[in-house]
mmCIF file of C-alpha atoms and ligand atoms in Angstrom:
data_model
loop_
_atom_site.group_PDB
_atom_site.id
_atom_site.type_symbol
_atom_site.label_atom_id
_atom_site.label_comp_id
_atom_site.label_asym_id
_atom_site.label_seq_id
_atom_site.Cartn_x
_atom_site.Cartn_y
_atom_site.Cartn_z
ATOM 1 C CA MET A 13 44.676 59.117 15.146
ATOM 2 C CA PRO A 14 41.563 57.411 16.614
ATOM 3 C CA HIS A 15 42.030 55.577 19.890
ATOM 4 C CA TYR A 16 40.624 52.064 20.167
ATOM 5 C CA LEU A 17 39.690 50.199 23.335
ATOM 6 C CA VAL A 18 39.421 46.421 23.119
ATOM 7 C CA THR A 19 37.713 44.980 26.193
ATOM 8 C CA GLY A 20 38.792 41.386 26.698
ATOM 9 C CA GLY A 21 41.709 42.241 24.429
ATOM 10 C CA ALA A 22 43.969 39.597 25.976
ATOM 11 C CA GLY A 23 41.468 36.875 25.099
ATOM 12 C CA PHE A 24 41.073 34.826 21.947
ATOM 13 C CA ILE A 25 39.065 37.114 19.628
ATOM 14 C CA GLY A 26 40.180 40.284 21.408
ATOM 15 C CA SER A 27 43.865 39.545 20.820
ATOM 16 C CA HIS A 28 43.231 39.064 17.096
ATOM 17 C CA LEU A 29 41.512 42.454 16.994
ATOM 18 C CA VAL A 30 44.496 43.974 18.790
ATOM 19 C CA GLU A 31 46.889 42.386 16.312
ATOM 20 C CA GLU A 32 44.971 43.715 13.319
ATOM 21 C CA LEU A 33 44.610 47.206 14.802
ATOM 22 C CA ALA A 34 48.357 47.273 15.456
ATOM 23 C CA ARG A 35 49.005 46.170 11.868
ATOM 24 C CA ARG A 36 46.956 49.174 10.786
ATOM 25 C CA GLY A 37 49.042 51.448 13.007
ATOM 26 C CA GLU A 38 46.176 52.350 15.371
ATOM 27 C CA SER A 39 46.513 53.410 18.992
ATOM 28 C CA ILE A 40 45.228 50.599 21.246
ATOM 29 C CA ARG A 41 44.227 50.143 24.868
ATOM 30 C CA VAL A 42 43.159 46.798 26.298
ATOM 31 C CA VAL A 43 41.182 46.179 29.442
ATOM 32 C CA ASP A 44 41.125 42.595 30.664
ATOM 33 C CA ASP A 45 40.739 40.911 34.028
ATOM 34 C CA LEU A 46 42.974 38.082 32.774
ATOM 35 C CA SER A 47 40.463 35.498 34.033
ATOM 36 C CA THR A 48 40.521 33.670 30.710
ATOM 37 C CA GLY A 49 42.632 36.168 28.736
ATOM 38 C CA LYS A 50 46.407 35.829 28.835
ATOM 39 C CA ARG A 51 49.051 38.510 28.915
ATOM 40 C CA HIS A 52 51.141 36.532 26.422
ATOM 41 C CA ASN A 53 48.329 36.660 23.806
ATOM 42 C CA ILE A 54 49.250 40.303 23.170
ATOM 43 C CA ALA A 55 52.847 40.348 24.397
ATOM 44 C CA HIS A 56 54.108 40.288 20.783
ATOM 45 C CA VAL A 57 52.100 43.395 19.835
ATOM 46 C CA PRO A 58 54.104 46.554 20.431
ATOM 47 C CA SER A 59 52.815 49.552 22.391
ATOM 48 C CA VAL A 60 49.487 48.255 23.661
ATOM 49 C CA GLU A 61 48.369 49.828 26.903
ATOM 50 C CA LEU A 62 46.962 47.139 29.206
ATOM 51 C CA ILE A 63 44.631 47.930 32.085
ATOM 52 C CA GLU A 64 44.186 44.855 34.239
ATOM 53 C CA GLY A 65 40.791 45.080 35.863
ATOM 54 C CA ASP A 66 37.210 43.906 36.112
ATOM 55 C CA LEU A 67 34.676 45.913 34.105
ATOM 56 C CA ALA A 68 31.951 44.998 36.560
ATOM 57 C CA GLU A 69 33.644 47.669 38.682
ATOM 58 C CA MET A 70 32.569 51.068 37.405
ATOM 59 C CA ASP A 71 35.853 52.856 38.075
ATOM 60 C CA VAL A 72 37.667 50.320 35.862
ATOM 61 C CA ALA A 73 35.150 50.973 33.052
ATOM 62 C CA ARG A 74 35.593 54.739 33.376
ATOM 63 C CA ARG A 75 39.398 54.514 33.342
ATOM 64 C CA ALA A 76 39.248 52.205 30.334
ATOM 65 C CA VAL A 77 37.184 54.521 28.089
ATOM 66 C CA HIS A 78 38.966 57.762 28.957
ATOM 67 C CA GLY A 79 40.094 59.445 25.702
ATOM 68 C CA ILE A 80 38.758 56.573 23.538
ATOM 69 C CA ASP A 81 37.005 56.950 20.153
ATOM 70 C CA TYR A 82 35.979 53.354 19.404
ATOM 71 C CA VAL A 83 35.210 50.566 21.862
ATOM 72 C CA LEU A 84 35.278 46.930 20.721
ATOM 73 C CA HIS A 85 33.502 45.245 23.627
ATOM 74 C CA GLN A 86 34.601 41.598 23.610
ATOM 75 C CA ALA A 87 34.989 40.928 27.330
ATOM 76 C CA ALA A 88 32.662 38.125 28.454
ATOM 77 C CA ILE A 89 32.513 34.679 29.965
ATOM 78 C CA PRO A 90 31.837 33.024 26.625
ATOM 79 C CA SER A 91 30.402 29.612 27.315
ATOM 80 C CA VAL A 92 26.938 28.075 27.189
ATOM 81 C CA PRO A 93 27.672 25.201 29.646
ATOM 82 C CA ARG A 94 29.574 27.444 32.061
ATOM 83 C CA SER A 95 26.571 29.779 32.202
ATOM 84 C CA VAL A 96 24.239 26.844 32.822
ATOM 85 C CA GLU A 97 26.412 25.802 35.772
ATOM 86 C CA ASN A 98 27.011 29.268 37.150
ATOM 87 C CA PRO A 99 24.513 31.812 35.834
ATOM 88 C CA ILE A 100 25.336 34.451 38.460
ATOM 89 C CA THR A 101 29.040 34.685 37.639
ATOM 90 C CA SER A 102 28.384 34.829 33.925
ATOM 91 C CA ASN A 103 25.594 37.381 34.418
ATOM 92 C CA ARG A 104 28.042 39.703 36.188
ATOM 93 C CA ALA A 105 30.602 39.419 33.400
ATOM 94 C CA ASN A 106 28.161 39.482 30.505
ATOM 95 C CA ILE A 107 25.522 41.981 31.658
ATOM 96 C CA ASP A 108 26.785 44.069 34.613
ATOM 97 C CA ALA A 109 30.142 44.759 32.960
ATOM 98 C CA SER A 110 28.447 45.565 29.632
ATOM 99 C CA LEU A 111 26.116 48.076 31.254
ATOM 100 C CA ASN A 112 29.095 49.713 32.971
ATOM 101 C CA ILE A 113 31.047 50.060 29.752
ATOM 102 C CA LEU A 114 27.993 51.528 28.006
ATOM 103 C CA VAL A 115 27.465 54.133 30.728
ATOM 104 C CA ALA A 116 31.178 54.942 30.803
ATOM 105 C CA ALA A 117 31.326 55.193 26.987
ATOM 106 C CA ARG A 118 28.271 57.456 26.926
ATOM 107 C CA ASP A 119 29.765 59.772 29.544
ATOM 108 C CA ALA A 120 33.194 59.839 27.880
ATOM 109 C CA GLY A 121 31.790 60.800 24.456
ATOM 110 C CA VAL A 122 32.908 57.614 22.663
ATOM 111 C CA LYS A 123 32.158 57.747 18.915
ATOM 112 C CA ARG A 124 30.908 54.162 18.625
ATOM 113 C CA LEU A 125 30.810 50.969 20.678
ATOM 114 C CA VAL A 126 30.830 47.704 18.756
ATOM 115 C CA TYR A 127 29.473 44.843 20.826
ATOM 116 C CA ALA A 128 30.347 41.171 20.416
ATOM 117 C CA GLY A 129 26.906 39.577 20.270
ATOM 118 C CA SER A 130 26.224 35.886 19.816
ATOM 119 C CA SER A 131 24.355 33.613 17.435
ATOM 120 C CA SER A 132 23.056 31.853 20.536
ATOM 121 C CA ALA A 133 20.461 34.659 20.777
ATOM 122 C CA TYR A 134 18.476 32.943 17.990
ATOM 123 C CA GLY A 135 18.021 29.762 20.000
ATOM 124 C CA ASP A 136 16.396 26.726 18.452
ATOM 125 C CA THR A 137 13.956 28.366 16.060
ATOM 126 C CA PRO A 138 13.614 25.956 13.114
ATOM 127 C CA THR A 139 14.174 28.407 10.273
ATOM 128 C CA LEU A 140 17.611 28.501 8.671
ATOM 129 C CA PRO A 141 19.580 30.570 7.912
ATOM 130 C CA LYS A 142 19.120 32.972 10.838
ATOM 131 C CA VAL A 143 18.161 36.488 9.800
ATOM 132 C CA GLU A 144 18.528 39.419 12.194
ATOM 133 C CA THR A 145 14.798 40.210 11.993
ATOM 134 C CA MET A 146 13.845 36.837 13.515
ATOM 135 C CA ALA A 147 12.485 36.661 17.052
ATOM 136 C CA SER A 148 15.059 35.653 19.666
ATOM 137 C CA ALA A 149 14.619 32.515 21.748
ATOM 138 C CA PRO A 150 17.595 32.159 24.118
ATOM 139 C CA LEU A 151 18.057 28.643 25.537
ATOM 140 C CA SER A 152 20.783 29.289 28.089
ATOM 141 C CA PRO A 153 21.772 32.015 30.556
ATOM 142 C CA TYR A 154 24.691 32.844 28.238
ATOM 143 C CA ALA A 155 22.382 33.359 25.261
ATOM 144 C CA LEU A 156 19.999 35.485 27.321
ATOM 145 C CA GLN A 157 22.836 37.593 28.726
ATOM 146 C CA LYS A 158 24.269 38.247 25.271
ATOM 147 C CA LEU A 159 20.814 39.257 24.067
ATOM 148 C CA VAL A 160 20.197 41.573 27.027
ATOM 149 C CA ALA A 161 23.510 43.363 26.521
ATOM 150 C CA GLU A 162 22.794 43.750 22.815
ATOM 151 C CA GLN A 163 19.415 45.289 23.648
ATOM 152 C CA TYR A 164 21.119 47.614 26.118
ATOM 153 C CA CYS A 165 23.349 48.705 23.231
ATOM 154 C CA ARG A 166 20.392 49.478 21.014
ATOM 155 C CA MET A 167 18.659 51.279 23.877
ATOM 156 C CA PHE A 168 21.732 53.416 24.571
ATOM 157 C CA THR A 169 21.655 54.518 20.954
ATOM 158 C CA ASP A 170 17.967 55.455 21.199
ATOM 159 C CA LEU A 171 18.009 57.002 24.680
ATOM 160 C CA TYR A 172 21.386 58.681 24.855
ATOM 161 C CA GLY A 173 22.622 58.917 21.277
ATOM 162 C CA LEU A 174 25.628 56.665 21.946
ATOM 163 C CA GLU A 175 26.323 54.961 18.619
ATOM 164 C CA THR A 176 26.476 51.189 19.032
ATOM 165 C CA ALA A 177 26.521 48.225 16.680
ATOM 166 C CA THR A 178 26.173 44.556 17.605
ATOM 167 C CA ILE A 179 28.037 41.965 15.628
ATOM 168 C CA ARG A 180 26.530 38.527 16.214
ATOM 169 C CA TYR A 181 29.426 36.087 16.053
ATOM 170 C CA PHE A 182 28.808 32.500 14.978
ATOM 171 C CA ASN A 183 31.092 29.833 16.520
ATOM 172 C CA VAL A 184 34.416 31.550 16.037
ATOM 173 C CA PHE A 185 37.610 29.490 15.945
ATOM 174 C CA GLY A 186 41.285 29.955 15.219
ATOM 175 C CA PRO A 187 44.740 30.263 16.748
ATOM 176 C CA ARG A 188 44.919 31.147 20.464
ATOM 177 C CA GLN A 189 41.514 29.669 21.270
ATOM 178 C CA ASP A 190 42.229 28.018 24.591
ATOM 179 C CA PRO A 191 41.405 24.288 24.714
ATOM 180 C CA SER A 192 42.292 23.867 28.372
ATOM 181 C CA SER A 193 38.786 23.795 29.823
ATOM 182 C CA PRO A 194 35.867 21.446 29.158
ATOM 183 C CA TYR A 195 33.948 24.666 28.348
ATOM 184 C CA SER A 196 36.266 25.545 25.454
ATOM 185 C CA GLY A 197 35.071 25.860 21.857
ATOM 186 C CA VAL A 198 34.585 22.516 20.151
ATOM 187 C CA ILE A 199 37.232 23.025 17.454
ATOM 188 C CA SER A 200 39.962 23.750 19.988
ATOM 189 C CA LEU A 201 38.910 20.677 21.993
ATOM 190 C CA PHE A 202 38.810 18.385 18.944
ATOM 191 C CA ILE A 203 42.208 19.520 17.636
ATOM 192 C CA SER A 204 43.978 19.271 20.964
ATOM 193 C CA ALA A 205 42.534 15.788 21.587
ATOM 194 C CA LEU A 206 43.412 14.562 18.085
ATOM 195 C CA CYS A 207 46.957 15.942 18.310
ATOM 196 C CA ALA A 208 47.407 14.065 21.595
ATOM 197 C CA GLY A 209 45.923 10.856 20.135
ATOM 198 C CA ARG A 210 42.882 11.048 22.438
ATOM 199 C CA GLN A 211 39.257 10.493 21.395
ATOM 200 C CA PRO A 212 37.196 13.700 21.214
ATOM 201 C CA THR A 213 33.680 13.617 22.653
ATOM 202 C CA ILE A 214 30.704 14.447 20.448
ATOM 203 C CA TYR A 215 27.600 15.449 22.406
ATOM 204 C CA GLY A 216 24.504 14.010 20.717
ATOM 205 C CA ASP A 217 24.529 12.097 17.428
ATOM 206 C CA GLY A 218 26.970 14.452 15.712
ATOM 207 C CA GLU A 219 24.334 15.873 13.388
ATOM 208 C CA HIS A 220 24.166 19.218 15.195
ATOM 209 C CA THR A 221 25.367 21.905 12.793
ATOM 210 C CA ARG A 222 27.213 25.196 13.232
ATOM 211 C CA ASP A 223 28.372 28.071 11.041
ATOM 212 C CA PHE A 224 32.007 27.736 12.127
ATOM 213 C CA THR A 225 33.761 31.030 11.416
ATOM 214 C CA TYR A 226 37.494 31.626 11.214
ATOM 215 C CA VAL A 227 38.561 34.468 13.489
ATOM 216 C CA ALA A 228 39.970 36.719 10.721
ATOM 217 C CA ASN A 229 36.443 37.045 9.340
ATOM 218 C CA VAL A 230 34.950 38.397 12.559
ATOM 219 C CA VAL A 231 37.913 40.710 13.082
ATOM 220 C CA ASP A 232 37.242 42.172 9.654
ATOM 221 C CA GLY A 233 33.498 42.454 10.347
ATOM 222 C CA ALA A 234 33.941 44.080 13.766
ATOM 223 C CA LEU A 235 36.448 46.644 12.508
ATOM 224 C CA ARG A 236 34.210 47.515 9.587
ATOM 225 C CA ALA A 237 31.371 48.035 12.083
ATOM 226 C CA CYS A 238 33.390 50.726 13.907
ATOM 227 C CA THR A 239 33.169 53.134 11.020
ATOM 228 C CA ALA A 240 30.548 51.852 8.533
ATOM 229 C CA GLU A 241 28.095 54.698 8.130
ATOM 230 C CA ARG A 242 24.887 52.671 8.305
ATOM 231 C CA ALA A 243 25.928 50.249 11.097
ATOM 232 C CA GLY A 244 24.956 52.544 13.991
ATOM 233 C CA GLY A 245 22.191 51.024 16.164
ATOM 234 C CA GLU A 246 22.165 47.779 14.123
ATOM 235 C CA VAL A 247 22.475 44.072 14.927
ATOM 236 C CA ILE A 248 24.464 42.281 12.226
ATOM 237 C CA ASN A 249 25.402 38.607 11.751
ATOM 238 C CA VAL A 250 29.043 38.024 10.926
ATOM 239 C CA ALA A 251 29.810 34.452 9.855
ATOM 240 C CA THR A 252 30.419 32.431 6.688
ATOM 241 C CA GLY A 253 26.812 31.613 5.785
ATOM 242 C CA GLY A 254 27.449 27.842 5.697
ATOM 243 C CA ARG A 255 26.849 25.059 8.201
ATOM 244 C CA THR A 256 28.794 21.943 9.067
ATOM 245 C CA SER A 257 27.846 19.011 11.271
ATOM 246 C CA LEU A 258 30.032 17.908 14.155
ATOM 247 C CA ASN A 259 30.524 14.538 12.424
ATOM 248 C CA THR A 260 31.845 16.268 9.288
ATOM 249 C CA LEU A 261 33.967 18.622 11.368
ATOM 250 C CA PHE A 262 35.441 15.678 13.240
ATOM 251 C CA LYS A 263 36.352 13.802 10.035
ATOM 252 C CA THR A 264 37.898 16.895 8.434
ATOM 253 C CA LEU A 265 40.021 17.571 11.498
ATOM 254 C CA ARG A 266 41.017 13.925 11.867
ATOM 255 C CA ASP A 267 42.276 13.949 8.267
ATOM 256 C CA LEU A 268 44.112 17.238 8.748
ATOM 257 C CA VAL A 269 45.819 15.993 11.910
ATOM 258 C CA GLY A 270 46.359 12.499 10.477
ATOM 259 C CA ALA A 271 44.970 10.871 13.628
ATOM 260 C CA LYS A 272 43.487 7.371 13.748
ATOM 261 C CA VAL A 273 40.938 7.692 16.566
ATOM 262 C CA ASP A 274 37.127 7.584 16.562
ATOM 263 C CA PRO A 275 34.950 9.963 18.574
ATOM 264 C CA ILE A 276 33.126 9.040 21.773
ATOM 265 C CA TYR A 277 29.409 9.868 21.575
ATOM 266 C CA ALA A 278 27.802 11.256 24.747
ATOM 267 C CA GLU A 279 24.417 12.649 25.802
ATOM 268 C CA PRO A 280 23.529 16.039 24.185
ATOM 269 C CA ARG A 281 24.442 19.079 26.291
ATOM 270 C CA ALA A 282 21.778 21.052 28.188
ATOM 271 C CA GLY A 283 21.051 24.404 26.565
ATOM 272 C CA ASP A 284 22.511 23.334 23.215
ATOM 273 C CA VAL A 285 21.055 24.636 19.974
ATOM 274 C CA LYS A 286 20.537 21.977 17.268
ATOM 275 C CA ASP A 287 21.358 23.945 14.118
ATOM 276 C CA SER A 288 22.942 27.301 13.483
ATOM 277 C CA GLN A 289 23.661 29.081 10.207
ATOM 278 C CA ALA A 290 23.842 32.777 9.454
ATOM 279 C CA ASP A 291 22.287 34.854 6.753
ATOM 280 C CA ILE A 292 25.090 37.321 6.061
ATOM 281 C CA SER A 293 23.345 39.553 3.539
ATOM 282 C CA LYS A 294 22.952 42.390 6.049
ATOM 283 C CA ALA A 295 26.697 42.351 6.774
ATOM 284 C CA ARG A 296 27.386 42.432 3.039
ATOM 285 C CA ARG A 297 24.977 45.322 2.615
ATOM 286 C CA LEU A 298 25.865 47.498 5.616
ATOM 287 C CA LEU A 299 29.516 46.622 6.165
ATOM 288 C CA GLY A 300 30.701 45.609 2.702
ATOM 289 C CA TYR A 301 31.674 42.370 4.487
ATOM 290 C CA GLN A 302 32.442 39.063 2.856
ATOM 291 C CA PRO A 303 34.189 36.058 4.394
ATOM 292 C CA ILE A 304 37.903 36.237 3.679
ATOM 293 C CA VAL A 305 38.933 32.805 4.976
ATOM 294 C CA ASN A 306 36.732 29.768 4.301
ATOM 295 C CA LEU A 307 36.227 26.845 6.689
ATOM 296 C CA GLU A 308 38.760 24.450 5.154
ATOM 297 C CA GLU A 309 41.478 27.079 4.998
ATOM 298 C CA GLY A 310 40.675 28.263 8.525
ATOM 299 C CA LEU A 311 40.805 24.726 9.934
ATOM 300 C CA ALA A 312 44.158 24.092 8.229
ATOM 301 C CA LYS A 313 45.603 27.326 9.645
ATOM 302 C CA THR A 314 44.285 26.471 13.096
ATOM 303 C CA VAL A 315 45.666 22.915 13.105
ATOM 304 C CA ALA A 316 49.038 24.287 11.963
ATOM 305 C CA TRP A 317 49.018 26.757 14.856
ATOM 306 C CA TYR A 318 48.140 24.141 17.497
ATOM 307 C CA ARG A 319 50.871 21.893 16.103
ATOM 308 C CA ALA A 320 53.453 24.662 16.144
ATOM 309 C CA THR A 321 52.636 25.697 19.685
ATOM 310 C CA GLN A 322 51.809 22.182 20.938
ATOM 311 C CA VAL A 323 48.770 23.416 22.831
ATOM 312 C CA THR A 324 46.930 20.558 24.483
ATOM 313 C CA THR A 325 44.278 20.275 27.134
ATOM 314 C CA ALA A 326 45.346 20.247 30.755
HETATM 315 C C1 LIG B 401 27.651 29.043 21.455
HETATM 316 C C2 LIG B 401 27.166 30.041 20.402
HETATM 317 C C3 LIG B 401 28.311 30.843 19.865
HETATM 318 C C4 LIG B 401 29.097 31.452 21.015
HETATM 319 C C5 LIG B 401 29.571 30.340 21.932
HETATM 320 C C6 LIG B 401 30.360 30.837 23.125
HETATM 321 C C7 LIG B 401 25.250 28.912 19.374
HETATM 322 C C8 LIG B 401 24.678 28.367 18.144
HETATM 323 N N1 LIG B 401 26.522 29.330 19.300
HETATM 324 O O1 LIG B 401 28.446 28.135 20.866
HETATM 325 O O2 LIG B 401 27.834 31.897 19.059
HETATM 326 O O3 LIG B 401 30.197 32.156 20.535
HETATM 327 O O4 LIG B 401 28.430 29.679 22.436
HETATM 328 O O5 LIG B 401 30.928 29.746 23.765
HETATM 329 O O6 LIG B 401 24.601 28.982 20.399
HETATM 330 N N2 LIG B 401 30.529 19.913 21.385
HETATM 331 C C9 LIG B 401 30.910 18.602 21.278
HETATM 332 N N3 LIG B 401 32.021 18.184 21.946
HETATM 333 C C10 LIG B 401 32.760 19.023 22.728
HETATM 334 C C11 LIG B 401 32.351 20.388 22.826
HETATM 335 C C12 LIG B 401 31.230 20.787 22.137
HETATM 336 O O7 LIG B 401 30.258 17.789 20.611
HETATM 337 O O8 LIG B 401 33.768 18.574 23.309
HETATM 338 C C13 LIG B 401 29.353 20.342 20.618
HETATM 339 C C14 LIG B 401 28.336 21.116 21.443
HETATM 340 O O9 LIG B 401 27.450 20.252 22.077
HETATM 341 C C15 LIG B 401 27.695 21.974 20.358
HETATM 342 C C16 LIG B 401 28.836 22.228 19.371
HETATM 343 O O10 LIG B 401 29.818 21.239 19.633
HETATM 344 O O11 LIG B 401 26.667 21.261 19.708
HETATM 345 C C17 LIG B 401 29.493 23.579 19.525
HETATM 346 O O12 LIG B 401 29.796 23.769 20.899
HETATM 347 P P1 LIG B 401 30.687 24.997 21.412
HETATM 348 O O13 LIG B 401 31.948 25.061 20.635
HETATM 349 O O14 LIG B 401 30.763 24.904 22.885
HETATM 350 O O15 LIG B 401 29.870 26.244 20.968
HETATM 351 P P2 LIG B 401 28.274 26.577 21.052
HETATM 352 O O16 LIG B 401 27.736 26.221 22.376
HETATM 353 O O17 LIG B 401 27.594 26.115 19.817
#
C-alpha cells in the first residue's frame, strides 16, 4: 500500500486530502506545526500519524518523509495580506520549508511530490483565462514565494530526477476554512459575518473577480496528480474555469444565509489581483480532471457547514 504524507494536513485543504485518502483506505502521515492547522480538523479520521513540527527545520522534514511514496505539500502561510505585512515569516514557511521537504523527499526516494501552487503567481496580467504557459507576474511576497517553490519543484525534477507536479489552486473554499482572522479567505469571512448579522467588507468596488473553487475539486485534482503518468514536472491549474465578482458572491451568500445586511465598501487591498480565472484544459488533458462540485452547490454546502458548526469570527 503506498504511503502518503500530507504536509499541513491539519489545515483546511490538507484535512480534506486526509479525509479523502482515508476514505480510499490509504496509509497517511501528517506533518503540521499547528500554527493555523488544528488537531480537531483530522481527529475524526482514524489511524492518521501526526508529526507536530516545523518543516523549516530539516530534521522535521527528514522524519516526515521517511518511508513515504507520495508527498502532498500543502503546508504554507496562505495569505496575500499577511505576506505583505510580514514577508520574512511567510518566506520561511513558504520557501525555506518547501526547499527542505524537496531535499528530504529527494534523499528518501519519494515517488512524487505534488505541490500546492497558487493562482496568485499569474499576477495582474490582463489576459483571461490564465493559461500555464503565460509569464508570471507576482504582486505580493506570497505570490512570489509560491512561484519560487514551484520553480524549485520543477528544478528538482530536472536536476535530481525527483518527480514533482504543481497544482495551481484558485481561491479554494469549503468547510473547515477558518474565518477567525482578517487574513482568512473571503468566503469564510462573508459567511461568518452574514450568519452573525454583521456587514461584510468588500475591498474595492466589488467588481474584482475570482475563480472560486470548492475544496473537493482541488482534492480530486491533487490526488490525480500523484499518479497521473504525464503530470511529472508539470504546472497545472486546478479550478472551475469560471469567474465571479465579489458583488455577485456577496448577493449569492446573502440569499443563501437569508441575511438582510449590505456590505461595507473599503479601499482595495495592497497586492490584490483584479481578475482571476483559470484555463483548466491542461488539467483535463493530463489529469482527466473535471470540476465535480460547481460554485452554487459548493457555496450551499459551505453555508450549511458553517451553520451546523456555528463558526464565527473571533
Ligand atoms: C490569493 C490567491 C489564491 C490563494 C490565496 C491564499 C489570487 C488571484 N488568488 O487569494 O490562489 O489561494 O491568495 O490566501 O491571487 N476580500 C474582500 N473582503 C474580505 C476579504 C477579501 O473584499 O473581507 C477580497 C480581496 O480583496 C480579494 C478577494 O476578496 O479581491 C479574494 O481575497 P482572498 O479570499 O483573501 O483571496 P486572494 O487574495 O484572492
